Amino acid sequence: MEIFDLTIHELHDKLKAKEVSSVEATRAMLDRIEAVDGQVNAYITVTPEQALVEAEAADRRIAAGDIAPLTGIPMGLKDIFITKGIRTTCGSRILENFVPPYDGTAVAKLKEQGAVIVGKLNQDEFAMGSSNESSYFGPVKNPWNLECTPGGSSGGSAAAIAARTATATLGTDTGGSIRQPASHCSCVGVKPTYGRVSRYGVIAYASSLDQVGPLTRDVTDAALLLGAVAGYDPKDSTSVNTPVPDYLAGLKSGGKGLKIGLPKQYFIEGLDPDVKRAMDEAIALYKSLGAELREVSLPHTEYAVATYYLIATAEASSNLARYDGVRFGHRADEIRGLKEMYAKTRAEGFGSEVKRRIMLGTYALSSGYYDAYYVKAQKVRTLIMQDFLNAFNEVDVLLTPIAPTPPFKIGEKLADPLQMYLSDIFTIPVNLAGTCGISIPAGFSAAGLPIGLQLIGKPFGEATILSTAYAFEQETQWHLKKAPL
Amino acid sequence: MLGALCVHAFALDGATMKYQVVIGLEVHTQLTTNTKIFCGCSTKFGSEPNSQTCPVCLGFPGALPVLNRQVVEYAIRAGLATNCSITQRNVFARKNYFYPDLPKGYQISQFDLPICQHGHLDIEVEGETKRIGITRIHMEEDAGKLVHADISEVGDDSCVDLNRACTPLLEIVSEPDMRSPDEAIAYLKKLHQIVMYLGICDGNLEEGSFRCDANVSLMPVGSTVFGTRAELKNINSFKFIKQAIEYEIERQAEILDDGGKVIQETRLFDPNTGTTRSMRGKEEAHDYRYFPDPDLVPVLIADQWIEDVRAELPELPEAKRARYVAELGLPEYDAEVLASSRELAQYYEETVALFPQAKIVSNWVMGEVARALNDDNNRSITDCPVTPALLADLLKLMEKGTISGKIAKTVFDEMYKTGKAPEKIVEEKGLVQVSDTGAIEAMVDEVLNNNPGQVEQYRGGKETVFGFFVGQVMRASKGKANPAVVNELLLKKLKA
């Protein structure tokens, strides 16, 4: 087994036992990136010099007997995370050469533990997309089939796990952007409860929906990495001040006696047969483990996508106003006057998906339409939230598919944005409800493409979904399969 | 063409008015918190451009605002002092528009749920008391400022200074209740006095800490339907505000007289010409697309917090003035002047506490103290070299008869210059009052002997000459003779 194949906890054991050094692990990872990333395009920026300096520091720390779970582990970050001194593009031309002057909270927490950042990962521009085709830096290819998309918007983060060019990565999930690519790339991805992880230093797409989470090779790593970044942050007033449980210690408690809900609105006609089969097998497995499965109803599910696209675009239209060419990032050349500077800078800097969403959001917030669209969407959002709370009065977790289909081909849905938006139909409600969900590998299609399974938990029920996922992982081999790369 | 004189005459001559003036005011007060409203940067005025900034107030990607609790407290103070109800669930909204001095592309403000609502202030104009409604007070962040430089270094470019971006403001919006420029100024001065009393604003108009937009419209006398208004922006002195409103009344009256229509627009006041000119019309009005800021959770204000703030409110000028009249027996005029500023009132009260003769202290504070400070480049009462304790000591010396009132003024000037204790000055300069009857009698005799003509006049019934004798004796004593003794002896001798 190569060093780059190892999980966080496996590599940690070897670092601790001094069987391998962080410098060796980091070099191995950088070599692997060099060897395969040309095919995958998961990285926008690779930082070999800085990574090796950090690895040396980690090795000194380990030598001194001071090793935290992430010390010396080579990691990649979605390029939405602000990193001091490392260019941060958010997948956009408008930030092509932007080098931030500060670190965000999640990044600072990783650095405190001595994690090694090997680079910044490709993503849909400003996290807008479900296929990673809207990045200014080109599409990411799915390591399981280079003709397919890895999903989006954290497609680079998921693909790097599958291509084994990062031990673990952080992504963000606004409408499924961690879980859906995790599913498409056969890795584990967690969307924590809104407020569980600080958003300080994460470039905002839709502030009330965005949440930071881990993408990893297995559930143990997910528990570990989530524990490392979770917690109250005084710099983010939406972060919640409740204690962070020891997710790792709680992993083995899942499965037996658990009440699992199957939302009937998620198991509809038209679900891809391969996905349907994987779900049936998962349900059977949980039954065999002693879980109680029952049907529940989330009656407002059909409105989720429309609601999401009103709220997310409204917030995005405002969040993206700061990219105006005044203080940082791209500014158009040969401009005459202020209005032209704004118009030309933004016309050149943003791609078409971003422009489409800014226009949608601007329209939804404009006077005369605000009540009909934005306010109405907020009301529906409350109903969707209530659906989940009602369901959780009956069951401990919900089991659903992640996506209606296995990964699709690059370019297949580009011409039809509405079709593309529907690919997040099973993940979006969790963001609207503000609760937590996890995606875990649950099988492969006939064509050999990954299929993920979603477990949805109560607000701050991360420990429960992690232990439920862990029980599944213990009985299956899906997470051990390697992409043919 | 409208001349300044014509405007003046118009405004004064209310009788010729066919129109009723309607004025509403929006006042922006910059709060005296040490740090900005959503980040920890300093709010100090006049620093090197962009030296007081961070990722948050620069609107950098990924940065998030966190509310400064002190701002909420100051807003509650302002609300309680202006008889507002305090909104207990506060939501911040984003006001979206593009401008280079607005880093995020939106201003964080409050929209439909301002922290204070439905208040009022009572003003006095020409002896009449009038109540002016306060619609709302809300918290918001300021923008930065553009520096339009034409120096060679930057060519024609404009520079942006974001030190002021994200400094905390309260916007205080009145009802359109004012009916004359004088009422508007009375309201503004009262508000100005209150925010300074509350210690939440330094009140500096020139630096923009207290700035005012005026909405002015005219309607025919007797009408109840308001006319179309013009908004006069960012005027930075009471005098200019008055001038701007007066000009605007005249301008609109002329339009209406000619059968024209006033257009709704924003106008700028030019202090050089005393006129206003159009800045932008309504057709360019923004659609601000307000919506609740998802980065800030609602601020919940518990009853207890409001009560705690109420308990710590300082006595406000109105209450102070009433108390000075009722408890200290001061005349209305004295009470008004002394209560006009928190610092002056404090100085006065500290002095009275040590020398409990309210009117004498009032005379001195409004007289000698005010004069000395005024002559000294309008120095602030807070750094008056003659402290309340020193002033009280001086007044005690006078009361004991150690020095005369006249000498006291000399001593005061010396105290102001040197900061020395009055006893010391009196001793050093030998200014102790002479009350020794024998010594004074000798001087009286001498004066009477030297001025036989005047003595004759006095005895002949011209009693006004008495003052002449007193003056002569005081002069002979170099001002140190006790005037009471002088009077007594003079009378005795002249009547003899």
PDB file of C-alpha atoms in Angstrom, chain B residues 31-34 69-79 116 170 198-201 305 309:
ATOM      1  CA  LEU B  31     -21.119  56.859  17.953  1.00  0.00           C
ATOM      2  CA  THR B  32     -18.157  57.312  20.263  1.00  0.00           C
ATOM      3  CA  THR B  33     -17.384  53.621  20.610  1.00  0.00           C
ATOM      4  CA  ASN B  34     -13.675  52.783  20.575  1.00  0.00           C
ATOM      5  CA  ARG B  69     -22.526  45.233  21.859  1.00  0.00           C
ATOM      6  CA  GLN B  70     -21.731  48.802  22.875  1.00  0.00           C
ATOM      7  CA  VAL B  71     -23.536  50.080  19.786  1.00  0.00           C
ATOM      8  CA  VAL B  72     -26.750  48.405  20.895  1.00  0.00           C
ATOM      9  CA  GLU B  73     -26.378  49.908  24.340  1.00  0.00           C
ATOM     10  CA  TYR B  74     -25.844  53.381  22.900  1.00  0.00           C
ATOM     11  CA  ALA B  75     -28.875  52.973  20.666  1.00  0.00           C
ATOM     12  CA  ILE B  76     -30.990  51.998  23.668  1.00  0.00           C
ATOM     13  CA  ARG B  77     -29.724  55.105  25.493  1.00  0.00           C
ATOM     14  CA  ALA B  78     -30.706  57.295  22.558  1.00  0.00           C
ATOM     15  CA  GLY B  79     -34.104  55.649  22.363  1.00  0.00           C
ATOM     16  CA  CYS B 116     -36.169  52.452  18.551  1.00  0.00           C
ATOM     17  CA  LEU B 170     -27.399  55.911  14.608  1.00  0.00           C
ATOM     18  CA  LEU B 198     -25.684  60.730  26.701  1.00  0.00           C
ATOM     19  CA  GLY B 199     -21.996  60.454  25.875  1.00  0.00           C
ATOM     20  CA  ILE B 200     -22.781  58.510  22.694  1.00  0.00           C
ATOM     21  CA  CYS B 201     -21.632  61.090  20.119  1.00  0.00           C
ATOM     22  CA  TRP B 305     -30.915  45.150  29.622  1.00  0.00           C
ATOM     23  CA  VAL B 309     -29.472  51.165  30.607  1.00  0.00           C
TER      24      VAL B 309
END
